[in-house]
PDB file of C-alpha atoms in Angstrom:
ATOM      1  CA  UNK A 257      89.261-282.056  38.668  1.00  0.00           C
ATOM      2  CA  UNK A 258      88.952-284.972  40.526  1.00  0.00           C
ATOM      3  CA  UNK A 259      86.754-284.861  43.413  1.00  0.00           C
ATOM      4  CA  UNK A 260      87.956-285.092  46.502  1.00  0.00           C
ATOM      5  CA  UNK A 261      86.317-284.309  49.751  1.00  0.00           C
ATOM      6  CA  UNK A 262      87.430-281.341  52.006  1.00  0.00           C
ATOM      7  CA  UNK A 263      90.002-281.657  54.399  1.00  0.00           C
ATOM      8  CA  UNK A 264      87.865-279.908  57.125  1.00  0.00           C
ATOM      9  CA  UNK A 265      84.900-282.136  56.924  1.00  0.00           C
ATOM     10  CA  UNK A 266      87.214-285.266  56.613  1.00  0.00           C
ATOM     11  CA  UNK A 267      88.596-283.535  59.747  1.00  0.00           C
ATOM     12  CA  UNK A 268      85.260-283.251  61.274  1.00  0.00           C
ATOM     13  CA  UNK A 269      83.691-286.568  60.466  1.00  0.00           C
ATOM     14  CA  UNK A 270      84.189-289.911  59.963  1.00  0.00           C
ATOM     15  CA  UNK A 271      83.937-292.360  56.591  1.00  0.00           C
ATOM     16  CA  UNK A 272      80.272-294.357  57.061  1.00  0.00           C
ATOM     17  CA  UNK A 273      80.250-295.509  53.360  1.00  0.00           C
ATOM     18  CA  UNK A 274      81.893-294.530  50.137  1.00  0.00           C
ATOM     19  CA  UNK A 275      79.635-295.042  47.201  1.00  0.00           C
ATOM     20  CA  UNK A 276      79.444-294.027  43.822  1.00  0.00           C
ATOM     21  CA  UNK A 277      77.413-291.293  43.965  1.00  0.00           C
ATOM     22  CA  UNK A 278      78.186-290.210  47.461  1.00  0.00           C
ATOM     23  CA  UNK A 279      81.005-289.946  50.778  1.00  0.00           C
ATOM     24  CA  UNK A 280      78.561-290.479  53.759  1.00  0.00           C
ATOM     25  CA  UNK A 281      80.276-288.880  56.699  1.00  0.00           C
ATOM     26  CA  UNK A 282      79.165-289.344  60.367  1.00  0.00           C
ATOM     27  CA  UNK A 283      80.013-285.744  62.658  1.00  0.00           C
ATOM     28  CA  UNK A 284      82.459-286.372  65.024  1.00  0.00           C
ATOM     29  CA  UNK A 285      80.110-284.910  67.880  1.00  0.00           C
ATOM     30  CA  UNK A 286      78.271-286.852  69.996  1.00  0.00           C
ATOM     31  CA  UNK A 287      75.769-284.071  71.113  1.00  0.00           C
ATOM     32  CA  UNK A 288      73.805-285.000  68.435  1.00  0.00           C
ATOM     33  CA  UNK A 289      73.260-287.930  65.675  1.00  0.00           C
ATOM     34  CA  UNK A 290      74.576-285.947  62.702  1.00  0.00           C
ATOM     35  CA  UNK A 291      74.965-287.609  59.209  1.00  0.00           C
ATOM     36  CA  UNK A 292      77.128-286.212  56.711  1.00  0.00           C
ATOM     37  CA  UNK A 293      75.850-286.173  52.920  1.00  0.00           C
ATOM     38  CA  UNK A 294      79.254-285.381  50.668  1.00  0.00           C
ATOM     39  CA  UNK A 295      77.461-285.805  46.546  1.00  0.00           C
ATOM     40  CA  UNK A 296      80.862-286.867  45.034  1.00  0.00           C
ATOM     41  CA  UNK A 297      81.298-284.118  42.458  1.00  0.00           C
ATOM     42  CA  UNK A 298      84.092-282.138  42.432  1.00  0.00           C
ATOM     43  CA  UNK A 299      84.030-277.981  42.115  1.00  0.00           C
ATOM     44  CA  UNK A 300      80.281-277.652  43.799  1.00  0.00           C
ATOM     45  CA  UNK A 301      79.215-275.278  46.594  1.00  0.00           C
ATOM     46  CA  UNK A 302      75.187-275.257  45.864  1.00  0.00           C
ATOM     47  CA  UNK A 303      72.363-278.275  45.169  1.00  0.00           C
ATOM     48  CA  UNK A 304      71.419-276.157  41.734  1.00  0.00           C
ATOM     49  CA  UNK A 305      74.839-277.189  40.723  1.00  0.00           C
ATOM     50  CA  UNK A 306      74.050-281.116  40.068  1.00  0.00           C
ATOM     51  CA  UNK A 307      73.121-282.475  36.966  1.00  0.00           C
ATOM     52  CA  UNK A 308      69.374-283.171  37.011  1.00  0.00           C
ATOM     53  CA  UNK A 309      69.119-287.306  37.593  1.00  0.00           C
ATOM     54  CA  UNK A 310      71.485-286.865  40.689  1.00  0.00           C
ATOM     55  CA  UNK A 311      69.401-284.077  41.613  1.00  0.00           C
ATOM     56  CA  UNK A 312      66.556-285.772  42.011  1.00  0.00           C
ATOM     57  CA  UNK A 313      68.884-289.220  42.651  1.00  0.00           C
ATOM     58  CA  UNK A 314      69.738-287.409  46.470  1.00  0.00           C
ATOM     59  CA  UNK A 315      66.458-286.469  47.044  1.00  0.00           C
ATOM     60  CA  UNK A 316      65.182-289.717  47.452  1.00  0.00           C
ATOM     61  CA  UNK A 317      68.137-291.471  48.617  1.00  0.00           C
ATOM     62  CA  UNK A 318      68.181-288.924  51.616  1.00  0.00           C
ATOM     63  CA  UNK A 319      64.993-288.758  51.224  1.00  0.00           C
ATOM     64  CA  UNK A 320      65.264-292.237  52.703  1.00  0.00           C
ATOM     65  CA  UNK A 321      67.806-291.044  55.364  1.00  0.00           C
ATOM     66  CA  UNK A 322      66.394-289.239  56.930  1.00  0.00           C
ATOM     67  CA  UNK A 323      63.628-292.020  57.248  1.00  0.00           C
ATOM     68  CA  UNK A 324      65.897-294.249  58.474  1.00  0.00           C
ATOM     69  CA  UNK A 325      67.919-291.668  60.831  1.00  0.00           C
ATOM     70  CA  UNK A 326      64.584-290.913  62.771  1.00  0.00           C
ATOM     71  CA  UNK A 327      63.322-294.748  63.527  1.00  0.00           C
ATOM     72  CA  UNK A 328      66.800-295.200  64.647  1.00  0.00           C
ATOM     73  CA  UNK A 329      67.440-292.933  67.477  1.00  0.00           C
ATOM     74  CA  UNK A 330      63.466-291.710  67.880  1.00  0.00           C
ATOM     75  CA  UNK A 331      63.979-288.631  67.156  1.00  0.00           C
ATOM     76  CA  UNK A 332      61.765-285.361  67.333  1.00  0.00           C
ATOM     77  CA  UNK A 333      62.804-283.354  65.134  1.00  0.00           C
ATOM     78  CA  UNK A 334      64.577-284.055  61.758  1.00  0.00           C
ATOM     79  CA  UNK A 335      66.967-281.282  60.368  1.00  0.00           C
ATOM     80  CA  UNK A 336      68.109-281.241  56.775  1.00  0.00           C
ATOM     81  CA  UNK A 337      70.294-278.746  55.401  1.00  0.00           C
ATOM     82  CA  UNK A 338      72.721-277.243  52.814  1.00  0.00           C
ATOM     83  CA  UNK A 339      74.820-274.502  54.222  1.00  0.00           C
ATOM     84  CA  UNK A 340      78.321-274.311  52.861  1.00  0.00           C
ATOM     85  CA  UNK A 341      78.651-270.922  54.658  1.00  0.00           C
ATOM     86  CA  UNK A 342      82.342-272.040  56.251  1.00  0.00           C
ATOM     87  CA  UNK A 343      83.025-275.163  54.000  1.00  0.00           C
ATOM     88  CA  UNK A 344      81.762-274.627  50.713  1.00  0.00           C
ATOM     89  CA  UNK A 345      82.085-278.239  49.151  1.00  0.00           C
ATOM     90  CA  UNK A 346      78.521-279.078  49.323  1.00  0.00           C
ATOM     91  CA  UNK A 347      77.716-281.411  51.607  1.00  0.00           C
ATOM     92  CA  UNK A 348      73.435-281.867  52.906  1.00  0.00           C
ATOM     93  CA  UNK A 349      73.608-282.347  57.040  1.00  0.00           C
ATOM     94  CA  UNK A 350      70.517-284.451  58.643  1.00  0.00           C
ATOM     95  CA  UNK A 351      70.902-284.069  62.342  1.00  0.00           C
ATOM     96  CA  UNK A 352      67.939-285.867  64.138  1.00  0.00           C
ATOM     97  CA  UNK A 353      66.832-283.327  67.063  1.00  0.00           C
ATOM     98  CA  UNK A 354      65.603-284.293  70.231  1.00  0.00           C
ATOM     99  CA  UNK A 355      63.126-281.666  72.908  1.00  0.00           C
ATOM    100  CA  UNK A 356      66.206-282.321  75.085  1.00  0.00           C
ATOM    101  CA  UNK A 357      69.592-282.132  73.339  1.00  0.00           C
ATOM    102  CA  UNK A 358      72.012-279.141  73.816  1.00  0.00           C
ATOM    103  CA  UNK A 359      70.995-276.546  70.465  1.00  0.00           C
ATOM    104  CA  UNK A 360      66.813-276.644  71.279  1.00  0.00           C
ATOM    105  CA  UNK A 361      65.478-275.683  69.676  1.00  0.00           C
ATOM    106  CA  UNK A 362      68.406-273.595  67.418  1.00  0.00           C
ATOM    107  CA  UNK A 363      69.943-274.790  64.570  1.00  0.00           C
ATOM    108  CA  UNK A 364      72.844-277.102  65.639  1.00  0.00           C
ATOM    109  CA  UNK A 365      75.429-275.113  62.967  1.00  0.00           C
ATOM    110  CA  UNK A 366      77.661-273.327  64.696  1.00  0.00           C
ATOM    111  CA  UNK A 367      76.479-273.899  68.520  1.00  0.00           C
ATOM    112  CA  UNK A 368      78.891-274.624  71.217  1.00  0.00           C
ATOM    113  CA  UNK A 369      81.542-276.878  70.031  1.00  0.00           C
ATOM    114  CA  UNK A 370      81.413-280.313  69.569  1.00  0.00           C
ATOM    115  CA  UNK A 371      81.881-283.291  71.608  1.00  0.00           C
ATOM    116  CA  UNK A 372      84.182-286.168  70.020  1.00  0.00           C
ATOM    117  CA  UNK A 373      82.780-289.654  70.437  1.00  0.00           C
ATOM    118  CA  UNK A 374      85.265-291.229  72.583  1.00  0.00           C
ATOM    119  CA  UNK A 375      86.839-294.371  70.746  1.00  0.00           C
ATOM    120  CA  UNK A 376      85.203-297.660  71.446  1.00  0.00           C
ATOM    121  CA  UNK A 377      81.647-295.401  71.050  1.00  0.00           C
ATOM    122  CA  UNK A 378      82.850-293.986  67.965  1.00  0.00           C
ATOM    123  CA  UNK A 379      83.293-296.886  66.194  1.00  0.00           C
ATOM    124  CA  UNK A 380      79.176-298.841  67.651  1.00  0.00           C
ATOM    125  CA  UNK A 381      77.503-296.002  65.972  1.00  0.00           C
ATOM    126  CA  UNK A 382      79.780-296.346  63.034  1.00  0.00           C
ATOM    127  CA  UNK A 383      78.955-300.156  63.198  1.00  0.00           C
ATOM    128  CA  UNK A 384      75.170-299.247  64.098  1.00  0.00           C
ATOM    129  CA  UNK A 385      74.962-297.301  61.299  1.00  0.00           C
ATOM    130  CA  UNK A 386      76.636-298.425  58.420  1.00  0.00           C
ATOM    131  CA  UNK A 387      74.281-301.425  59.117  1.00  0.00           C
ATOM    132  CA  UNK A 388      70.476-299.255  59.098  1.00  0.00           C
ATOM    133  CA  UNK A 389      71.158-297.449  56.778  1.00  0.00           C
ATOM    134  CA  UNK A 390      69.964-298.474  53.345  1.00  0.00           C
ATOM    135  CA  UNK A 391      71.838-295.103  51.684  1.00  0.00           C
ATOM    136  CA  UNK A 392      75.619-297.123  52.920  1.00  0.00           C
ATOM    137  CA  UNK A 393      74.640-299.752  51.512  1.00  0.00           C
ATOM    138  CA  UNK A 394      74.660-298.280  48.109  1.00  0.00           C
ATOM    139  CA  UNK A 395      77.190-299.292  45.258  1.00  0.00           C
TER     140      UNK A 395
ATOM    141  CA  UNK B 281      42.310-282.450  56.983  1.00  0.00           C
ATOM    142  CA  UNK B 282      42.438-279.534  55.159  1.00  0.00           C
ATOM    143  CA  UNK B 283      46.032-277.761  54.729  1.00  0.00           C
ATOM    144  CA  UNK B 284      46.436-275.041  56.422  1.00  0.00           C
ATOM    145  CA  UNK B 285      49.291-272.173  56.816  1.00  0.00           C
ATOM    146  CA  UNK B 286      50.947-272.502  60.558  1.00  0.00           C
ATOM    147  CA  UNK B 287      49.882-269.236  62.488  1.00  0.00           C
ATOM    148  CA  UNK B 288      53.550-268.369  63.044  1.00  0.00           C
ATOM    149  CA  UNK B 289      54.244-268.525  59.488  1.00  0.00           C
ATOM    150  CA  UNK B 290      51.548-267.175  57.745  1.00  0.00           C
ATOM    151  CA  UNK B 291      52.114-263.737  60.844  1.00  0.00           C
ATOM    152  CA  UNK B 292      56.393-264.179  59.951  1.00  0.00           C
ATOM    153  CA  UNK B 293      55.986-264.297  56.186  1.00  0.00           C
ATOM    154  CA  UNK B 294      54.276-262.557  53.158  1.00  0.00           C
ATOM    155  CA  UNK B 295      52.301-264.334  50.275  1.00  0.00           C
ATOM    156  CA  UNK B 296      54.417-264.704  47.281  1.00  0.00           C
ATOM    157  CA  UNK B 297      52.160-267.420  45.482  1.00  0.00           C
ATOM    158  CA  UNK B 298      49.823-270.007  45.970  1.00  0.00           C
ATOM    159  CA  UNK B 299      49.953-273.368  43.706  1.00  0.00           C
ATOM    160  CA  UNK B 300      47.917-276.220  43.671  1.00  0.00           C
ATOM    161  CA  UNK B 301      51.203-277.665  45.757  1.00  0.00           C
ATOM    162  CA  UNK B 302      53.121-274.341  47.851  1.00  0.00           C
ATOM    163  CA  UNK B 303      52.598-271.768  49.470  1.00  0.00           C
ATOM    164  CA  UNK B 304      55.530-269.114  48.999  1.00  0.00           C
ATOM    165  CA  UNK B 305      56.086-266.748  51.365  1.00  0.00           C
ATOM    166  CA  UNK B 306      58.957-264.038  51.917  1.00  0.00           C
ATOM    167  CA  UNK B 307      60.879-263.998  55.519  1.00  0.00           C
ATOM    168  CA  UNK B 308      59.551-260.018  57.000  1.00  0.00           C
ATOM    169  CA  UNK B 309      62.885-259.844  57.085  1.00  0.00           C
ATOM    170  CA  UNK B 310      64.523-257.246  55.448  1.00  0.00           C
ATOM    171  CA  UNK B 311      67.856-259.243  57.327  1.00  0.00           C
ATOM    172  CA  UNK B 312      68.286-262.157  54.824  1.00  0.00           C
ATOM    173  CA  UNK B 313      66.179-262.177  51.169  1.00  0.00           C
ATOM    174  CA  UNK B 314      64.299-265.203  52.525  1.00  0.00           C
ATOM    175  CA  UNK B 315      61.701-267.782  50.809  1.00  0.00           C
ATOM    176  CA  UNK B 316      59.791-269.426  52.639  1.00  0.00           C
ATOM    177  CA  UNK B 317      58.196-272.367  50.510  1.00  0.00           C
ATOM    178  CA  UNK B 318      55.246-274.789  52.394  1.00  0.00           C
ATOM    179  CA  UNK B 319      54.420-277.712  50.937  1.00  0.00           C
ATOM    180  CA  UNK B 320      50.471-277.591  50.449  1.00  0.00           C
ATOM    181  CA  UNK B 321      50.095-281.189  52.664  1.00  0.00           C
ATOM    182  CA  UNK B 322      48.474-281.107  55.959  1.00  0.00           C
ATOM    183  CA  UNK B 323      50.078-282.437  59.208  1.00  0.00           C
ATOM    184  CA  UNK B 324      53.463-282.916  57.903  1.00  0.00           C
ATOM    185  CA  UNK B 325      56.482-282.602  60.009  1.00  0.00           C
ATOM    186  CA  UNK B 326      59.092-284.133  58.181  1.00  0.00           C
ATOM    187  CA  UNK B 327      60.487-284.227  53.807  1.00  0.00           C
ATOM    188  CA  UNK B 328      60.934-288.026  54.161  1.00  0.00           C
ATOM    189  CA  UNK B 329      56.429-288.463  54.805  1.00  0.00           C
ATOM    190  CA  UNK B 330      55.664-286.508  51.481  1.00  0.00           C
ATOM    191  CA  UNK B 331      54.670-288.683  48.796  1.00  0.00           C
ATOM    192  CA  UNK B 332      57.533-289.686  46.689  1.00  0.00           C
ATOM    193  CA  UNK B 333      56.369-287.593  43.053  1.00  0.00           C
ATOM    194  CA  UNK B 334      56.157-284.477  44.523  1.00  0.00           C
ATOM    195  CA  UNK B 335      59.556-284.789  47.182  1.00  0.00           C
ATOM    196  CA  UNK B 336      61.054-285.112  43.616  1.00  0.00           C
ATOM    197  CA  UNK B 337      58.965-281.778  41.922  1.00  0.00           C
ATOM    198  CA  UNK B 338      60.279-279.856  45.040  1.00  0.00           C
ATOM    199  CA  UNK B 339      63.646-280.642  44.409  1.00  0.00           C
ATOM    200  CA  UNK B 340      63.371-279.506  41.600  1.00  0.00           C
ATOM    201  CA  UNK B 341      61.191-277.001  41.793  1.00  0.00           C
ATOM    202  CA  UNK B 342      62.986-275.405  45.292  1.00  0.00           C
ATOM    203  CA  UNK B 343      66.434-276.372  42.802  1.00  0.00           C
ATOM    204  CA  UNK B 344      65.792-273.563  39.989  1.00  0.00           C
ATOM    205  CA  UNK B 345      63.944-271.272  42.972  1.00  0.00           C
ATOM    206  CA  UNK B 346      67.595-271.501  44.504  1.00  0.00           C
ATOM    207  CA  UNK B 347      69.108-270.989  41.130  1.00  0.00           C
ATOM    208  CA  UNK B 348      67.120-267.340  40.565  1.00  0.00           C
ATOM    209  CA  UNK B 349      67.520-265.850  44.145  1.00  0.00           C
ATOM    210  CA  UNK B 350      70.827-265.733  44.495  1.00  0.00           C
ATOM    211  CA  UNK B 351      71.149-264.973  40.689  1.00  0.00           C
ATOM    212  CA  UNK B 352      68.618-262.163  41.505  1.00  0.00           C
ATOM    213  CA  UNK B 353      70.591-261.767  44.961  1.00  0.00           C
ATOM    214  CA  UNK B 354      74.029-262.020  43.725  1.00  0.00           C
ATOM    215  CA  UNK B 355      75.097-263.511  47.578  1.00  0.00           C
ATOM    216  CA  UNK B 356      77.327-265.666  48.062  1.00  0.00           C
ATOM    217  CA  UNK B 357      75.812-268.340  49.335  1.00  0.00           C
ATOM    218  CA  UNK B 358      72.359-270.622  49.740  1.00  0.00           C
ATOM    219  CA  UNK B 359      71.553-271.454  52.756  1.00  0.00           C
ATOM    220  CA  UNK B 360      68.934-274.273  52.358  1.00  0.00           C
ATOM    221  CA  UNK B 361      67.053-276.329  55.034  1.00  0.00           C
ATOM    222  CA  UNK B 362      64.217-278.220  56.214  1.00  0.00           C
ATOM    223  CA  UNK B 363      64.133-277.328  60.635  1.00  0.00           C
ATOM    224  CA  UNK B 364      61.293-277.584  62.200  1.00  0.00           C
ATOM    225  CA  UNK B 365      62.448-276.909  65.916  1.00  0.00           C
ATOM    226  CA  UNK B 366      59.677-273.965  65.957  1.00  0.00           C
ATOM    227  CA  UNK B 367      57.265-274.363  63.712  1.00  0.00           C
ATOM    228  CA  UNK B 368      56.683-278.250  63.169  1.00  0.00           C
ATOM    229  CA  UNK B 369      54.042-277.690  60.000  1.00  0.00           C
ATOM    230  CA  UNK B 370      57.528-278.658  57.189  1.00  0.00           C
ATOM    231  CA  UNK B 371      59.129-275.959  55.535  1.00  0.00           C
ATOM    232  CA  UNK B 372      61.953-275.422  53.302  1.00  0.00           C
ATOM    233  CA  UNK B 373      63.923-272.805  53.578  1.00  0.00           C
ATOM    234  CA  UNK B 374      65.897-270.732  51.265  1.00  0.00           C
ATOM    235  CA  UNK B 375      68.033-267.980  52.230  1.00  0.00           C
ATOM    236  CA  UNK B 376      70.262-265.856  50.460  1.00  0.00           C
ATOM    237  CA  UNK B 377      73.925-265.328  52.459  1.00  0.00           C
ATOM    238  CA  UNK B 378      76.393-262.789  52.046  1.00  0.00           C
ATOM    239  CA  UNK B 379      79.679-262.382  54.027  1.00  0.00           C
ATOM    240  CA  UNK B 380      79.200-259.035  55.302  1.00  0.00           C
ATOM    241  CA  UNK B 381      75.730-260.106  56.854  1.00  0.00           C
ATOM    242  CA  UNK B 382      74.370-260.194  59.709  1.00  0.00           C
ATOM    243  CA  UNK B 383      74.649-264.230  61.017  1.00  0.00           C
ATOM    244  CA  UNK B 384      77.582-264.734  58.724  1.00  0.00           C
ATOM    245  CA  UNK B 385      78.963-267.414  58.145  1.00  0.00           C
ATOM    246  CA  UNK B 386      76.354-269.105  61.528  1.00  0.00           C
ATOM    247  CA  UNK B 387      72.795-269.274  60.445  1.00  0.00           C
ATOM    248  CA  UNK B 388      70.186-267.639  60.280  1.00  0.00           C
ATOM    249  CA  UNK B 389      67.342-269.683  62.564  1.00  0.00           C
ATOM    250  CA  UNK B 390      67.199-267.988  66.275  1.00  0.00           C
ATOM    251  CA  UNK B 391      70.043-265.348  65.400  1.00  0.00           C
ATOM    252  CA  UNK B 392      68.781-262.257  67.164  1.00  0.00           C
ATOM    253  CA  UNK B 393      65.234-260.702  65.865  1.00  0.00           C
ATOM    254  CA  UNK B 394      63.694-260.054  62.754  1.00  0.00           C
ATOM    255  CA  UNK B 395      63.828-256.649  61.113  1.00  0.00           C
ATOM    256  CA  UNK B 396      60.809-256.167  59.243  1.00  0.00           C
ATOM    257  CA  UNK B 397      59.933-254.413  56.023  1.00  0.00           C
ATOM    258  CA  UNK B 398      59.310-250.867  55.635  1.00  0.00           C
ATOM    259  CA  UNK B 399      55.821-250.691  54.367  1.00  0.00           C
ATOM    260  CA  UNK B 400      56.486-249.352  50.425  1.00  0.00           C
ATOM    261  CA  UNK B 401      60.102-252.120  50.589  1.00  0.00           C
ATOM    262  CA  UNK B 402      57.941-254.758  50.870  1.00  0.00           C
ATOM    263  CA  UNK B 403      55.911-254.178  48.471  1.00  0.00           C
ATOM    264  CA  UNK B 404      58.685-253.049  46.037  1.00  0.00           C
ATOM    265  CA  UNK B 405      60.949-257.007  47.169  1.00  0.00           C
ATOM    266  CA  UNK B 406      57.055-259.171  46.586  1.00  0.00           C
ATOM    267  CA  UNK B 407      56.391-257.260  43.418  1.00  0.00           C
ATOM    268  CA  UNK B 408      60.409-258.509  42.282  1.00  0.00           C
ATOM    269  CA  UNK B 409      60.157-261.473  43.498  1.00  0.00           C
ATOM    270  CA  UNK B 410      56.954-263.141  41.702  1.00  0.00           C
ATOM    271  CA  UNK B 411      57.791-260.893  39.001  1.00  0.00           C
ATOM    272  CA  UNK B 412      61.692-263.092  38.967  1.00  0.00           C
ATOM    273  CA  UNK B 413      60.402-266.460  40.845  1.00  0.00           C
ATOM    274  CA  UNK B 414      59.564-268.960  38.268  1.00  0.00           C
ATOM    275  CA  UNK B 415      57.584-270.927  41.566  1.00  0.00           C
ATOM    276  CA  UNK B 416      55.700-268.146  41.827  1.00  0.00           C
ATOM    277  CA  UNK B 417      54.108-268.897  38.520  1.00  0.00           C
ATOM    278  CA  UNK B 418      53.658-271.987  38.880  1.00  0.00           C
ATOM    279  CA  UNK B 419      50.035-273.366  38.287  1.00  0.00           C
TER     280      UNK B 419
END
């Protein structure tokens, strides 16, 4: 079965990049800089179900992604996680957190209602991330 | 500076194993099977601050840990994450989730008050995990 992005993820996020291995998405929630990496493997829900090579590639790529996000937004803490309680398709969160953000110090997942970017702001944010993130330029 | 376990982590968890690379701890909260891996590197707060070799080792080891926890407890979903908003010292959560657990489908972090294991139960749980988890037997 071919990989297809989960429809809830597709609805709540916008595309930053589509590489051989990942769909890289921006959460459409201006409260938090929040990038979601979806490994393009059909029908898996947990990190440990990935084959070993892709696990290690993801560890390397998402580590770099995390560093770049924190440097770009000058965050206080990076929250990374794979939960899958609501959307089962495996997806990896990278959320830049600030001591004065709406949910601090709690987690963002399930916190309040998302606040979509206004249209112009959304495009600017996507442009910025596409230019800044190494992972977005992967083949 | 030598690695030393954060005092809040030390207080909220009990030791499962102390390997060359990790302090492996059980959260003393019987609401959720919850194992925390603390890389024994002083003064770091983010995954991307680990050197590349240890990043890849952690990816491998925690993947196996996650699989073993899910098989042992027959969970519905594994929640993994590194947050660091409250305790800054880098630590990696592995929480087995159930569709009928107290916080489902929300995250466990910051959810309600932890419920410590009664003494006998705590020792039994530690024994079970020490026997069952490959990572607990690492040098």
